[in-house]
Tab-separated table of C-alpha atoms and ligand atoms in Angstrom:
chain	number	residue	atom	x	y	z
A	1	MET	CA	-28.067	20.630	-4.395
A	2	ASP	CA	-31.024	21.382	-2.014
A	3	ALA	CA	-30.763	24.017	0.665
A	4	ILE	CA	-33.140	25.230	3.220
A	5	GLU	CA	-34.041	28.925	3.385
A	6	ILE	CA	-35.431	30.298	6.633
A	7	GLU	CA	-36.923	33.794	7.633
A	8	GLY	CA	-36.382	34.000	11.447
A	9	GLY	CA	-38.636	35.204	14.102
A	10	ALA	CA	-41.988	33.454	13.523
A	11	ARG	CA	-43.653	32.035	16.573
A	12	LEU	CA	-44.641	28.334	16.249
A	13	THR	CA	-48.041	27.276	17.098
A	14	GLY	CA	-49.969	23.954	16.377
A	15	THR	CA	-49.483	20.401	16.122
A	16	VAL	CA	-46.880	18.251	14.366
A	17	GLU	CA	-46.726	14.459	14.237
A	18	VAL	CA	-43.465	12.568	14.515
A	19	SER	CA	-42.638	9.560	12.217
A	20	PRO	CA	-41.512	6.136	13.207
A	21	ALA	CA	-37.779	6.192	14.342
A	22	LYS	CA	-35.182	5.744	11.838
A	23	ASN	CA	-32.842	4.183	14.485
A	24	ALA	CA	-35.657	1.472	14.934
A	25	VAL	CA	-36.407	1.102	11.206
A	26	LEU	CA	-32.889	0.363	10.181
A	27	PRO	CA	-32.109	-2.576	12.371
A	28	LEU	CA	-35.750	-3.928	11.995
A	29	MET	CA	-35.145	-3.856	7.996
A	30	ALA	CA	-32.008	-5.750	8.726
A	31	ALA	CA	-33.885	-8.183	10.966
A	32	ALA	CA	-36.160	-8.936	8.037
A	33	LEU	CA	-33.215	-10.791	6.603
A	34	LEU	CA	-33.616	-13.401	9.243
A	35	ALA	CA	-36.904	-14.693	8.335
A	36	PRO	CA	-37.621	-16.699	5.033
A	37	GLY	CA	-40.706	-14.872	3.993
A	38	ARG	CA	-42.139	-11.351	3.401
A	39	SER	CA	-41.961	-8.828	6.204
A	40	ARG	CA	-43.686	-5.534	6.580
A	41	LEU	CA	-42.846	-2.516	8.392
A	42	ARG	CA	-45.663	0.030	8.840
A	43	ARG	CA	-45.405	3.669	8.250
A	44	VAL	CA	-41.719	3.639	7.381
A	45	PRO	CA	-40.512	7.308	6.842
A	46	ARG	CA	-39.049	8.373	3.587
A	47	LEU	CA	-35.550	8.956	4.498
A	48	SER	CA	-32.353	8.575	2.590
A	49	ASP	CA	-30.837	6.258	5.221
A	50	VAL	CA	-33.788	4.000	4.808
A	51	ARG	CA	-33.380	4.115	0.921
A	52	THR	CA	-29.553	3.248	1.438
A	53	LEU	CA	-30.481	0.177	3.437
A	54	ALA	CA	-33.168	-0.761	0.984
A	55	ARG	CA	-30.469	-0.660	-1.688
A	56	LEU	CA	-28.253	-2.785	0.445
A	57	LEU	CA	-31.079	-5.421	0.957
A	58	GLU	CA	-31.542	-5.516	-2.821
A	59	HIS	CA	-27.887	-5.771	-3.310
A	60	LEU	CA	-27.985	-8.837	-1.173
A	61	GLY	CA	-30.942	-10.208	-3.307
A	62	ALA	CA	-33.855	-9.466	-1.216
A	63	GLY	CA	-36.977	-7.879	-2.697
A	64	VAL	CA	-37.842	-4.407	-1.318
A	65	GLU	CA	-40.965	-2.496	-2.130
A	66	PHE	CA	-42.230	0.839	-0.756
A	67	GLY	CA	-46.161	1.076	-0.746
A	68	ASP	CA	-49.093	2.770	1.136
A	69	GLY	CA	-48.926	0.003	3.675
A	70	GLY	CA	-45.335	0.469	4.485
A	71	LEU	CA	-42.048	-1.053	3.402
A	72	TRP	CA	-42.083	-4.888	2.346
A	73	VAL	CA	-38.960	-6.852	2.594
A	74	ASP	CA	-38.981	-10.279	0.790
A	75	ALA	CA	-36.179	-12.357	2.194
A	76	ALA	CA	-37.308	-15.690	1.045
A	77	ARG	CA	-34.085	-16.025	-1.009
A	78	VAL	CA	-31.000	-13.887	-0.108
A	79	PRO	CA	-28.145	-15.178	-2.236
A	80	GLY	CA	-25.818	-12.186	-1.524
A	81	ARG	CA	-23.342	-12.120	1.404
A	82	GLU	CA	-21.575	-8.842	0.983
A	83	ALA	CA	-22.183	-5.105	2.141
A	84	PRO	CA	-19.895	-3.150	-0.238
A	85	TYR	CA	-17.842	-0.168	0.578
A	86	GLU	CA	-20.013	2.283	-1.373
A	87	LEU	CA	-22.986	1.612	0.888
A	88	VAL	CA	-21.296	1.222	4.333
A	89	LYS	CA	-19.479	4.496	3.556
A	90	THR	CA	-22.708	6.227	2.868
A	91	MET	CA	-24.119	4.770	6.102
A	92	ARG	CA	-22.482	3.014	8.900
A	93	ALA	CA	-25.632	1.419	10.019
A	94	SER	CA	-25.113	-0.919	6.916
A	95	VAL	CA	-23.239	-3.096	9.505
A	96	LEU	CA	-26.434	-4.169	10.879
A	97	VAL	CA	-26.718	-6.803	8.128
A	98	LEU	CA	-23.836	-8.712	9.565
A	99	GLY	CA	-25.532	-10.433	12.559
A	100	PRO	CA	-28.451	-11.616	10.532
A	101	LEU	CA	-26.614	-12.820	7.496
A	102	VAL	CA	-24.026	-14.847	9.692
A	103	ALA	CA	-26.968	-16.257	11.769
A	104	ARG	CA	-29.072	-17.373	8.870
A	105	PHE	CA	-26.508	-18.249	6.214
A	106	GLY	CA	-23.348	-18.730	8.002
A	107	ARG	CA	-21.216	-16.016	6.347
A	108	ALA	CA	-21.069	-12.359	5.653
A	109	ARG	CA	-18.691	-9.994	4.183
A	110	VAL	CA	-18.876	-6.241	5.182
A	111	SER	CA	-16.767	-3.298	4.525
A	112	LEU	CA	-15.233	-1.726	7.554
A	113	PRO	CA	-16.892	1.592	8.220
A	114	GLY	CA	-13.847	3.555	8.920
A	115	GLY	CA	-13.973	7.106	10.352
A	116	CYS	CA	-17.039	9.203	10.092
A	117	ALA	CA	-17.685	12.986	10.614
A	118	ILE	CA	-18.449	12.556	14.211
A	119	GLY	CA	-15.784	10.243	15.328
A	120	ALA	CA	-13.784	6.950	14.949
A	121	ARG	CA	-16.737	4.651	15.647
A	122	PRO	CA	-15.075	1.262	15.158
A	123	ILE	CA	-17.172	-2.073	15.230
A	124	ASP	CA	-14.885	-4.144	17.300
A	125	MET	CA	-17.546	-4.999	19.881
A	126	HIS	CA	-19.899	-6.261	17.117
A	127	LEU	CA	-17.003	-8.524	16.128
A	128	LYS	CA	-15.754	-9.766	19.601
A	129	GLY	CA	-19.364	-10.628	20.295
A	130	LEU	CA	-19.599	-12.773	17.192
A	131	GLU	CA	-16.326	-14.323	17.836
A	132	ALA	CA	-17.612	-15.234	21.493
A	133	MET	CA	-20.427	-16.966	19.546
A	134	GLY	CA	-17.955	-19.236	17.703
A	135	ALA	CA	-17.577	-17.097	14.450
A	136	ARG	CA	-14.385	-16.852	12.733
A	137	VAL	CA	-13.545	-13.123	11.760
A	138	VAL	CA	-10.857	-12.325	9.125
A	139	LEU	CA	-9.984	-8.738	8.265
A	140	GLU	CA	-8.619	-8.342	4.682
A	141	HIS	CA	-8.696	-5.664	2.025
A	142	GLY	CA	-10.773	-3.258	4.267
A	143	TYR	CA	-13.445	-5.955	4.591
A	144	VAL	CA	-14.230	-8.133	7.477
A	145	GLU	CA	-15.522	-11.709	6.710
A	146	VAL	CA	-17.310	-13.439	9.390
A	147	THR	CA	-18.163	-17.133	9.072
A	148	ALA	CA	-19.692	-19.735	11.371
A	149	ARG	CA	-21.427	-23.146	10.709
A	150	ARG	CA	-23.981	-22.199	13.487
A	151	LEU	CA	-23.563	-19.568	15.940
A	152	ARG	CA	-23.558	-20.715	19.599
A	153	GLY	CA	-24.976	-18.806	22.545
A	154	ALA	CA	-22.391	-17.176	24.697
A	155	ARG	CA	-22.058	-14.686	27.507
A	156	ILE	CA	-20.896	-11.428	26.096
A	157	VAL	CA	-19.889	-8.285	28.158
A	158	LEU	CA	-19.744	-5.246	26.038
A	159	ASP	CA	-17.045	-2.463	27.067
A	160	LEU	CA	-19.511	0.239	26.131
A	161	PRO	CA	-23.274	-0.033	25.582
A	162	THR	CA	-23.155	0.192	21.897
A	163	VAL	CA	-26.505	0.470	20.209
A	164	THR	CA	-25.989	-1.067	16.858
A	165	GLY	CA	-23.581	-3.585	18.450
A	166	THR	CA	-26.237	-4.763	20.911
A	167	GLU	CA	-28.702	-5.032	17.877
A	168	ASN	CA	-26.431	-7.057	15.694
A	169	LEU	CA	-25.592	-9.470	18.505
A	170	MET	CA	-29.211	-9.758	19.410
A	171	MET	CA	-30.173	-10.697	15.833
A	172	ALA	CA	-27.293	-13.056	15.567
A	173	ALA	CA	-28.326	-14.743	18.965
A	174	ALA	CA	-31.968	-15.081	17.823
A	175	LEU	CA	-30.944	-18.007	15.562
A	176	ALA	CA	-27.873	-19.290	17.469
A	177	GLU	CA	-27.892	-22.593	19.289
A	178	GLY	CA	-28.503	-22.123	23.090
A	179	ARG	CA	-28.563	-19.099	25.196
A	180	THR	CA	-26.780	-15.723	24.630
A	181	VAL	CA	-26.470	-13.168	27.472
A	182	ILE	CA	-25.384	-9.569	26.560
A	183	GLU	CA	-24.239	-7.656	29.411
A	184	ASN	CA	-23.744	-3.807	29.589
A	185	ALA	CA	-26.207	-3.950	26.633
A	186	ALA	CA	-27.630	-0.658	25.260
A	187	ARG	CA	-31.096	0.165	26.871
A	188	GLU	CA	-32.336	2.552	24.006
A	189	PRO	CA	-36.088	2.133	23.159
A	190	GLU	CA	-35.026	1.107	19.692
A	191	VAL	CA	-33.308	-1.862	21.151
A	192	GLU	CA	-36.412	-2.752	23.013
A	193	ASP	CA	-38.289	-2.369	19.861
A	194	LEU	CA	-36.306	-4.638	17.988
A	195	ALA	CA	-36.562	-7.231	20.809
A	196	ARG	CA	-40.494	-6.842	20.583
A	197	CYS	CA	-40.308	-7.616	16.955
A	198	LEU	CA	-37.955	-10.572	17.184
A	199	ASN	CA	-40.298	-12.066	19.728
A	200	ALA	CA	-43.374	-11.574	17.559
A	201	MET	CA	-41.382	-13.333	14.874
A	202	GLY	CA	-40.963	-16.255	17.091
A	203	GLY	CA	-37.743	-15.332	18.824
A	204	ARG	CA	-37.159	-15.578	22.486
A	205	VAL	CA	-35.566	-12.383	23.887
A	206	ARG	CA	-35.906	-11.217	27.382
A	207	GLY	CA	-34.594	-8.026	29.346
A	208	ALA	CA	-34.272	-5.713	26.452
A	209	GLY	CA	-34.508	-2.176	27.806
A	210	SER	CA	-32.317	-3.159	30.660
A	211	SER	CA	-28.674	-3.724	30.528
A	212	VAL	CA	-28.834	-7.418	30.571
A	213	ILE	CA	-30.531	-9.217	27.499
A	214	GLU	CA	-30.943	-12.904	27.337
A	215	ILE	CA	-31.679	-14.632	24.123
A	216	ASP	CA	-32.579	-18.173	23.574
A	217	GLY	CA	-31.914	-19.054	20.070
A	218	VAL	CA	-34.551	-20.701	17.814
A	219	GLY	CA	-34.416	-22.741	14.805
A	220	GLU	CA	-36.295	-20.432	12.502
A	221	LEU	CA	-38.071	-17.086	12.623
A	222	GLY	CA	-41.127	-16.057	10.729
A	223	PRO	CA	-41.678	-12.706	8.796
A	224	MET	CA	-42.638	-9.681	10.824
A	225	ASP	CA	-45.485	-7.087	10.593
A	226	HIS	CA	-44.372	-4.329	12.783
A	227	LEU	CA	-44.975	-0.559	13.464
A	228	PRO	CA	-41.691	0.813	14.751
A	229	VAL	CA	-41.610	3.129	17.911
A	230	PRO	CA	-42.026	6.926	17.253
A	231	ASP	CA	-38.708	8.886	16.652
A	232	ARG	CA	-37.718	10.297	19.942
A	233	ILE	CA	-34.962	12.397	18.300
A	234	GLU	CA	-37.450	14.043	15.769
A	235	ALA	CA	-39.836	14.527	18.720
A	236	GLY	CA	-37.090	16.224	20.869
A	237	THR	CA	-36.144	18.413	17.949
A	238	PHE	CA	-39.637	19.737	17.637
A	239	LEU	CA	-39.796	20.201	21.503
A	240	VAL	CA	-36.812	22.210	21.388
A	241	ALA	CA	-37.999	24.290	18.396
A	242	GLY	CA	-41.208	25.085	20.528
A	243	ALA	CA	-39.198	26.128	23.430
A	244	LEU	CA	-37.055	28.176	21.238
A	245	CYS	CA	-39.613	30.116	19.193
A	246	GLY	CA	-42.261	30.726	21.801
A	247	GLY	CA	-45.805	29.816	21.176
A	248	GLU	CA	-47.369	26.364	21.743
A	249	VAL	CA	-46.396	23.409	19.979
A	250	THR	CA	-48.080	19.871	20.274
A	251	VAL	CA	-45.868	17.060	19.240
A	252	ARG	CA	-48.103	13.986	18.377
A	253	GLY	CA	-46.363	10.770	18.958
A	254	ALA	CA	-43.716	12.197	21.476
A	255	ARG	CA	-43.277	9.484	24.170
A	256	ALA	CA	-42.612	11.142	27.478
A	257	ASP	CA	-41.150	7.885	28.907
A	258	HIS	CA	-38.537	7.923	26.043
A	259	LEU	CA	-37.775	11.604	26.479
A	260	ASP	CA	-37.218	11.944	30.156
A	261	ALA	CA	-33.619	13.506	30.064
A	262	LEU	CA	-34.469	15.936	27.403
A	263	VAL	CA	-37.762	17.107	29.083
A	264	ALA	CA	-36.064	17.515	32.457
A	265	LYS	CA	-33.617	19.763	30.765
A	266	LEU	CA	-36.133	21.715	28.843
A	267	LYS	CA	-38.099	22.269	32.077
A	268	GLN	CA	-34.855	23.511	33.974
A	269	ALA	CA	-34.357	25.879	31.106
A	270	GLY	CA	-37.835	27.345	31.679
A	271	ALA	CA	-39.952	25.738	29.064
A	272	ARG	CA	-43.455	24.066	30.119
A	273	VAL	CA	-43.656	20.736	28.879
A	274	ASP	CA	-46.825	18.737	29.464
A	275	PRO	CA	-48.211	15.408	28.588
A	276	VAL	CA	-51.433	15.571	26.413
A	277	LYS	CA	-53.160	12.765	24.645
A	278	ASP	CA	-50.798	10.910	22.213
A	279	GLY	CA	-47.865	13.117	22.946
A	280	LEU	CA	-46.344	16.200	24.461
A	281	ARG	CA	-47.046	20.027	24.438
A	282	VAL	CA	-44.243	22.509	24.873
A	283	ARG	CA	-44.751	26.217	25.709
A	284	GLY	CA	-41.661	28.440	25.429
A	285	ASP	CA	-41.937	31.871	26.844
A	286	GLY	CA	-39.026	34.372	26.313
A	287	ARG	CA	-35.321	33.337	26.358
A	288	ALA	CA	-34.512	30.063	27.938
A	289	ARG	CA	-32.378	29.814	31.204
A	290	SER	CA	-28.925	28.257	30.491
A	291	VAL	CA	-28.417	24.970	31.832
A	292	ASP	CA	-25.509	22.354	31.621
A	293	VAL	CA	-25.881	19.216	29.724
A	294	ARG	CA	-23.802	15.954	29.773
A	295	THR	CA	-24.670	13.346	26.988
A	296	GLY	CA	-24.540	9.732	27.842
A	297	PRO	CA	-26.076	6.296	26.739
A	298	TYR	CA	-29.704	5.993	27.322
A	299	PRO	CA	-31.488	6.910	29.545
A	300	GLY	CA	-28.864	9.668	29.556
A	301	PHE	CA	-29.277	12.873	27.502
A	302	PRO	CA	-29.014	11.631	23.943
A	303	THR	CA	-26.051	12.581	21.821
A	304	ASP	CA	-28.327	12.838	18.980
A	305	MET	CA	-30.003	15.851	20.646
A	306	GLN	CA	-26.699	17.735	21.745
A	307	ALA	CA	-26.420	19.863	18.719
A	308	GLN	CA	-30.228	20.962	18.903
A	309	PHE	CA	-30.100	21.830	22.549
A	310	MET	CA	-26.938	23.864	21.863
A	311	ALA	CA	-29.088	26.051	19.519
A	312	LEU	CA	-31.419	26.685	22.341
A	313	MET	CA	-28.529	27.442	24.756
A	314	ALA	CA	-27.033	29.833	22.273
A	315	VAL	CA	-29.571	32.220	23.003
A	316	GLY	CA	-30.021	31.296	26.640
A	317	ARG	CA	-29.751	33.553	29.557
A	318	GLY	CA	-26.211	32.820	31.061
A	319	LEU	CA	-23.524	30.180	30.669
A	320	SER	CA	-24.085	26.599	29.719
A	321	VAL	CA	-21.531	23.766	29.494
A	322	ILE	CA	-22.495	21.015	26.970
A	323	THR	CA	-20.317	18.014	27.553
A	324	GLU	CA	-20.201	15.274	24.859
A	325	THR	CA	-19.270	11.757	26.351
A	326	VAL	CA	-20.423	9.437	23.454
A	327	PHE	CA	-18.581	10.726	20.369
A	328	GLU	CA	-15.216	12.492	20.385
A	329	ASN	CA	-15.808	14.965	17.538
A	330	ARG	CA	-19.426	16.062	17.612
A	331	PHE	CA	-19.140	19.897	17.643
A	332	MET	CA	-18.977	20.663	13.998
A	333	HIS	CA	-22.056	22.826	14.438
A	334	VAL	CA	-20.174	25.238	16.704
A	335	PRO	CA	-18.248	27.209	14.213
A	336	GLU	CA	-21.322	27.481	12.036
A	337	LEU	CA	-23.363	28.651	14.944
A	338	ASN	CA	-20.713	31.293	15.719
A	339	ARG	CA	-21.128	32.624	12.229
A	340	MET	CA	-24.700	33.256	13.173
A	341	GLY	CA	-23.391	35.359	16.127
A	342	ALA	CA	-23.434	32.600	18.744
A	343	ASP	CA	-20.670	32.841	21.439
A	344	ILE	CA	-19.421	29.175	21.834
A	345	ARG	CA	-15.988	27.821	22.559
A	346	VAL	CA	-15.045	24.257	22.390
A	347	GLU	CA	-12.698	22.991	25.105
A	348	GLY	CA	-11.789	19.366	24.970
A	349	GLY	CA	-14.976	17.397	25.156
A	350	SER	CA	-17.174	20.370	26.301
A	351	ALA	CA	-18.680	23.421	24.610
A	352	VAL	CA	-18.987	26.580	26.697
A	353	VAL	CA	-22.079	28.375	25.455
A	354	ARG	CA	-22.326	31.920	26.434
A	355	GLY	CA	-25.960	32.814	25.644
A	356	VAL	CA	-26.291	35.812	23.272
A	357	ARG	CA	-29.523	37.934	23.028
A	358	ARG	CA	-29.882	37.485	19.300
A	359	LEU	CA	-28.466	35.339	16.446
A	360	SER	CA	-28.285	36.826	12.932
A	361	GLY	CA	-29.087	35.009	9.785
A	362	ALA	CA	-26.311	33.646	7.663
A	363	ARG	CA	-25.352	31.237	5.004
A	364	VAL	CA	-24.273	28.111	6.925
A	365	MET	CA	-23.405	24.541	6.034
A	366	ALA	CA	-24.586	21.227	7.312
A	367	THR	CA	-21.904	18.821	8.342
A	368	ASP	CA	-23.816	15.854	9.669
A	369	LEU	CA	-27.464	14.900	10.335
A	370	ARG	CA	-28.232	16.447	13.649
A	371	ALA	CA	-25.874	19.435	13.195
A	372	SER	CA	-28.023	20.469	10.188
A	373	ALA	CA	-31.098	20.316	12.452
A	374	ALA	CA	-29.350	22.607	14.978
A	375	LEU	CA	-28.722	25.062	12.240
A	376	VAL	CA	-32.284	25.029	11.089
A	377	LEU	CA	-33.381	25.521	14.532
A	378	ALA	CA	-31.027	28.501	15.004
A	379	GLY	CA	-32.404	29.942	11.689
A	380	LEU	CA	-36.005	29.951	13.224
A	381	VAL	CA	-34.866	32.573	15.823
A	382	ALA	CA	-32.208	34.441	13.990
A	383	ASP	CA	-32.837	37.910	12.643
A	384	GLY	CA	-33.150	37.850	8.699
A	385	THR	CA	-32.569	35.062	6.344
A	386	THR	CA	-30.524	31.761	7.078
A	387	VAL	CA	-29.655	29.468	4.236
A	388	VAL	CA	-28.594	25.996	5.208
A	389	SER	CA	-26.784	24.226	2.451
A	390	ARG	CA	-25.921	20.461	2.135
A	391	VAL	CA	-29.432	19.521	3.158
A	392	TYR	CA	-28.870	15.881	2.139
A	393	HIS	CA	-27.450	15.422	5.663
A	394	LEU	CA	-30.831	16.476	7.055
A	395	ASP	CA	-32.739	14.136	4.564
A	396	ARG	CA	-30.901	11.173	6.008
A	397	GLY	CA	-32.911	11.267	9.229
A	398	TYR	CA	-35.739	13.824	9.150
A	399	GLU	CA	-38.796	13.313	7.041
A	400	ARG	CA	-40.047	16.596	5.451
A	401	LEU	CA	-38.617	18.583	8.263
A	402	GLU	CA	-39.302	21.940	6.463
A	403	GLU	CA	-42.879	21.083	5.753
A	404	LYS	CA	-43.618	19.986	9.312
A	405	LEU	CA	-42.158	23.314	10.677
A	406	ALA	CA	-43.919	25.256	8.035
A	407	GLY	CA	-47.085	23.499	9.343
A	408	LEU	CA	-46.381	25.158	12.702
A	409	GLY	CA	-46.003	28.631	11.149
A	410	ALA	CA	-42.256	28.817	10.482
A	411	ARG	CA	-41.246	30.707	7.463
A	412	ILE	CA	-39.124	28.033	5.933
A	413	ARG	CA	-38.756	26.355	2.530
A	414	ARG	CA	-36.500	24.192	0.395
A	415	ILE	CA	-34.773	25.741	-2.385
A	416	ARG	CA	-32.530	24.616	-5.043
A	417	GLU	CA	-28.834	25.815	-5.066
A	418	ARG	CA	-26.643	25.980	-8.087
B	501	UD1	C1	-26.326	4.504	17.388
B	501	UD1	C2	-27.284	5.486	16.570
B	501	UD1	C3	-26.788	6.935	16.483
B	501	UD1	C4	-26.407	7.478	17.917
B	501	UD1	C5	-25.544	6.470	18.537
B	501	UD1	C6	-25.494	6.784	20.040
B	501	UD1	C7	-28.253	3.999	15.080
B	501	UD1	C8	-28.496	3.438	13.594
B	501	UD1	N1	-27.493	4.982	15.267
B	501	UD1	O1	-25.229	4.579	16.529
B	501	UD1	O2	-27.748	7.685	15.907
B	501	UD1	O3	-25.771	8.687	17.851
B	501	UD1	O4	-26.157	5.008	18.519
B	501	UD1	O5	-26.497	6.854	20.700
B	501	UD1	O6	-29.004	3.441	15.930
B	501	UD1	N2	-17.967	1.839	19.836
B	501	UD1	C9	-16.827	1.062	19.779
B	501	UD1	N3	-16.650	0.006	19.487
B	501	UD1	C10	-17.889	-0.605	18.748
B	501	UD1	C11	-18.925	0.072	18.699
B	501	UD1	C12	-19.035	1.392	19.172
B	501	UD1	O7	-15.687	1.622	20.300
B	501	UD1	O8	-17.623	-1.788	18.430
B	501	UD1	C13	-17.970	3.326	20.478
B	501	UD1	C14	-18.263	4.269	19.382
B	501	UD1	O9	-17.138	4.788	18.797
B	501	UD1	C15	-19.016	5.416	20.192
B	501	UD1	C16	-19.627	4.581	21.197
B	501	UD1	O10	-19.114	3.155	21.149
B	501	UD1	O11	-17.929	6.135	20.912
B	501	UD1	C17	-21.210	4.403	21.101
B	501	UD1	O12	-21.496	4.073	19.749
B	501	UD1	P1	-22.745	3.330	19.215
B	501	UD1	O13	-23.609	3.171	20.457
B	501	UD1	O14	-22.224	1.890	18.654
B	501	UD1	O15	-23.314	4.075	18.116
B	501	UD1	P2	-23.989	3.530	16.961
B	501	UD1	O16	-24.658	2.263	17.264
B	501	UD1	O17	-23.164	3.471	15.715
C-alpha cells in the first residue's frame, strides 16, 4: 500500500493549479447516461472515485474512454440497469446513476449505500423525490428497485438540501413529463454546473444555485461537451496549506466566489488572501489566530474543508470551536492529530481545539478522504517526519496531491509500505 512521507517545516511558495471538481465530474458522468450519444468531459482528474464511476458506467454497458481530450462516455446503448453492492460500497456517489437510468429507461436497481465512515448518509430523499414523480420504489435484499413508465413533473420539498439528492432529481426531471420544482435544493456550485451542462444538452433547468430549481422535462437530450468547474475543496486545501506554512502560494483556478466562507475564516485567522488573475493568492505569516467554525450547506463553511481547517487551528494561537452540522461522525482525524501533539477534544458535534506551539511528526493513518488531507497538512508543519498511511483515501479525491505540494517546496513523497 502507498503512504505519504513528509518532512515538516518547509515554507511553501509558488503557483499550484487546481483540477476540475470531483464532485462536479461524478454527477456529470452520470448525466452522460441521459443522452443517446458520445459525451465528453474535459480535463477530468485521474481520481479513484472517477475510475469507480467509470467502472459502473461500463458495468451498465456504456463505453468509457480516458484520453488527452478528457473522458468520453458513449451512452448510445446502455443495456444494464443495476449498480451492484461492490461499487456502491466503494463509493456512495454511485447512487447518482439512479435518476438518469429511471428517467431514460424506466428502471434502475441500486444497492443501498448503508453507513459510511462519516455517518449514516441515507438516500431517503432521493427516493421520496422519485416517488413524488410517479416512480414505484421497492426495497428488497439490500437493493432499491425504482420503476416508472415515464416520470412526471412534481413539486418536491427536500427535508435537507442534499447535494447528490438534488442532482439525482434534477437529472430525473430533465426527461420527465412536465415541470418539476425542487424546493430547499442544494445550492452548491457543482449543482449549478450540472444544470449548465443539462441546459447545453437541450434541457430546461432554471434557478440552480438558488434553493428553488425548476426543470421543464424534454423528450430527448443530446450528448455533452463540458469543462467542469474547478475543485473548490482542492483549492481550499492549498489555501490552508499556504496559510499554515508561511510563504506565498498562488492557487490558480481557485474561484473566490465559490470560496467565500473559507476565505473569510482564513482572513479572520490572520492570513492574507487576495484575488489575482485566474485565482487566489494566500500569504501566511506566523501562527494563525484561533477562530470558531461551523459547517453548513453551501454557501456555509464546507464540511469537506472542516478537517483541513482543523489542522490549521491545531497550531493556532488560542482556542477554536469547530462545529460539524452536516455529518454526525466526521471527527476521525482528531485522535490522529492528537497523536501528533495536537490538543483537541470532541464534545458532541463540536471539536474544541486548543492551539499548540508545535506538532511532532508521527505515523498516522488516514480514515477518509478529507481527514487524510488534514493529516498531510499537519505533517507539513510538524517537526520531523510524518508518514500518512492508507493513502488510497486521499487518491479518491486529490489528483497528485504530493506532487503539487512538492512543486510548492514541500518535502513530501509517496512511498510504498509493506
Ligand atoms: C455531497 C458531496 C460530499 C459532501 C456532502 C456535503 C458529492 C459526490 N459528495 O455528498 O463530498 O461532503 O455533499 O456537502 O457531491 N441525507 C439524508 N437523506 C438523504 C440524503 C442526505 O438524510 O436522502 C443527509 C445526510 O446523511 C447528511 C446530509 O443529508 O447528513 C447532507 O448530505 P448530502 O448533501 O446528501 O451529501 P452527499 O450528496 O452524499
